[in-house]
Coordinates of C-alpha atoms in Angstrom, one line a residue:
X1 CA -1.6 46.9 -12.9
X2 CA -4.2 44.3 -13.6
X3 CA -7.6 45.0 -12.1
X4 CA -10.5 42.8 -11.2
X5 CA -13.2 45.6 -11.4
X6 CA -15.0 46.9 -14.5
X7 CA -12.6 49.2 -16.3
X8 CA -13.3 52.9 -16.1
X9 CA -14.3 55.5 -16.8
X10 CA -17.6 55.1 -15.1
X11 CA -20.4 57.6 -15.4
X12 CA -23.4 58.5 -13.2
X13 CA -27.0 58.8 -14.2
X14 CA -29.8 60.1 -12.0
X15 CA -33.5 60.0 -12.5
X16 CA -36.4 57.7 -11.7
X17 CA -37.1 54.8 -14.0
X18 CA -40.6 53.5 -13.2
X19 CA -40.0 50.3 -15.1
X20 CA -37.4 48.9 -12.7
X21 CA -37.7 51.6 -10.0
X22 CA -34.1 52.6 -10.2
X23 CA -33.1 56.0 -8.8
X24 CA -29.7 56.1 -10.3
X25 CA -27.1 54.0 -12.0
X26 CA -23.3 54.0 -12.4
X27 CA -22.3 52.7 -15.8
X28 CA -19.1 51.7 -17.6
X29 CA -18.0 53.3 -20.8
X30 CA -19.8 50.7 -22.8
X31 CA -23.1 51.4 -21.0
X32 CA -23.0 48.2 -18.8
X33 CA -24.5 48.9 -15.4
X34 CA -21.9 48.7 -12.6
X35 CA -24.1 49.9 -9.7
X36 CA -27.8 49.7 -10.3
X37 CA -29.3 51.9 -7.6
X38 CA -28.7 54.0 -4.6
X39 CA -30.7 54.5 -1.4
X40 CA -32.7 57.7 -2.1
X41 CA -34.1 57.5 1.5
X42 CA -30.8 58.8 3.0
X43 CA -29.5 62.3 2.2
X44 CA -26.1 60.9 1.2
X45 CA -27.4 58.4 -1.3
X46 CA -26.8 60.5 -4.5
X47 CA -23.4 61.7 -3.3
X48 CA -22.4 58.0 -2.6
X49 CA -23.4 57.1 -6.1
X50 CA -21.3 59.9 -7.5
X51 CA -18.3 58.8 -5.4
X52 CA -18.7 55.2 -6.7
X53 CA -18.7 56.5 -10.3
X54 CA -15.3 58.2 -9.6
X55 CA -13.7 55.1 -8.1
X56 CA -11.7 53.9 -11.1
X57 CA -10.3 57.4 -11.7
X58 CA -9.5 57.9 -7.9
X59 CA -7.7 54.5 -7.8
X60 CA -5.6 55.5 -10.8
X61 CA -4.7 58.8 -9.3
X62 CA -3.8 57.2 -6.0
X63 CA -1.5 54.7 -7.6
X64 CA 0.2 57.5 -9.5
X65 CA 0.4 59.6 -6.4
X66 CA 2.1 56.8 -4.5
X67 CA 4.8 56.7 -7.2
X68 CA 5.3 60.4 -7.0
X69 CA 5.5 60.3 -3.1
X70 CA 8.0 57.5 -3.2
X71 CA 10.3 59.4 -5.6
X72 CA 10.0 62.6 -3.6
X73 CA 11.0 60.7 -0.4
X74 CA 14.0 59.1 -2.0
X75 CA 15.2 62.4 -3.5
X76 CA 14.3 64.7 -0.6
X77 CA 15.5 62.4 2.2
X78 CA 17.9 59.9 0.7
X79 CA 19.5 59.1 4.0
X80 CA 16.2 57.9 5.4
X81 CA 14.4 56.6 2.4
X82 CA 17.1 54.9 0.3
X83 CA 15.2 51.7 -0.3
X84 CA 11.7 50.7 -1.4
X85 CA 11.2 48.9 2.0
X86 CA 12.0 52.1 3.9
X87 CA 9.6 54.1 1.7
X88 CA 6.9 51.5 2.4
X89 CA 7.3 52.2 6.1
X90 CA 6.3 55.9 5.8
X91 CA 3.0 56.5 7.5
X92 CA 1.3 58.1 4.5
X93 CA 2.7 55.4 2.1
X94 CA 1.3 52.7 4.4
X95 CA -2.2 54.3 4.2
X96 CA -2.0 54.5 0.4
X97 CA -0.7 50.9 0.1
X98 CA -3.5 49.7 2.3
X99 CA -6.2 51.5 0.3
X100 CA -4.8 50.3 -3.0
X101 CA -4.7 46.7 -1.6
X102 CA -8.3 47.0 -0.4
X103 CA -9.5 48.3 -3.7
X104 CA -7.7 45.7 -5.8
X105 CA -8.1 42.6 -3.7

């Protein structure tokens, strides 16, 4: 799948840089900054930055999981899920497809 975002893996760095007053940054493998800072004034700020750093890996795992679920539905319930269109109507698959579409739009 072709993506529009900076390729992963991303990493997370935390600390205070007085020069540019950054609290944290999420960087690509080559060191380019993906996300420059987080809001240190809210308790969730650092956790949010860590979640963002995991985004490419999470997206990849979700895409792979969708394929596994589709196969399991077709094998486990072939009378109900005998086509890709029927698999796409499963409630969990719908949520996965929506999340993937949102992340790759």
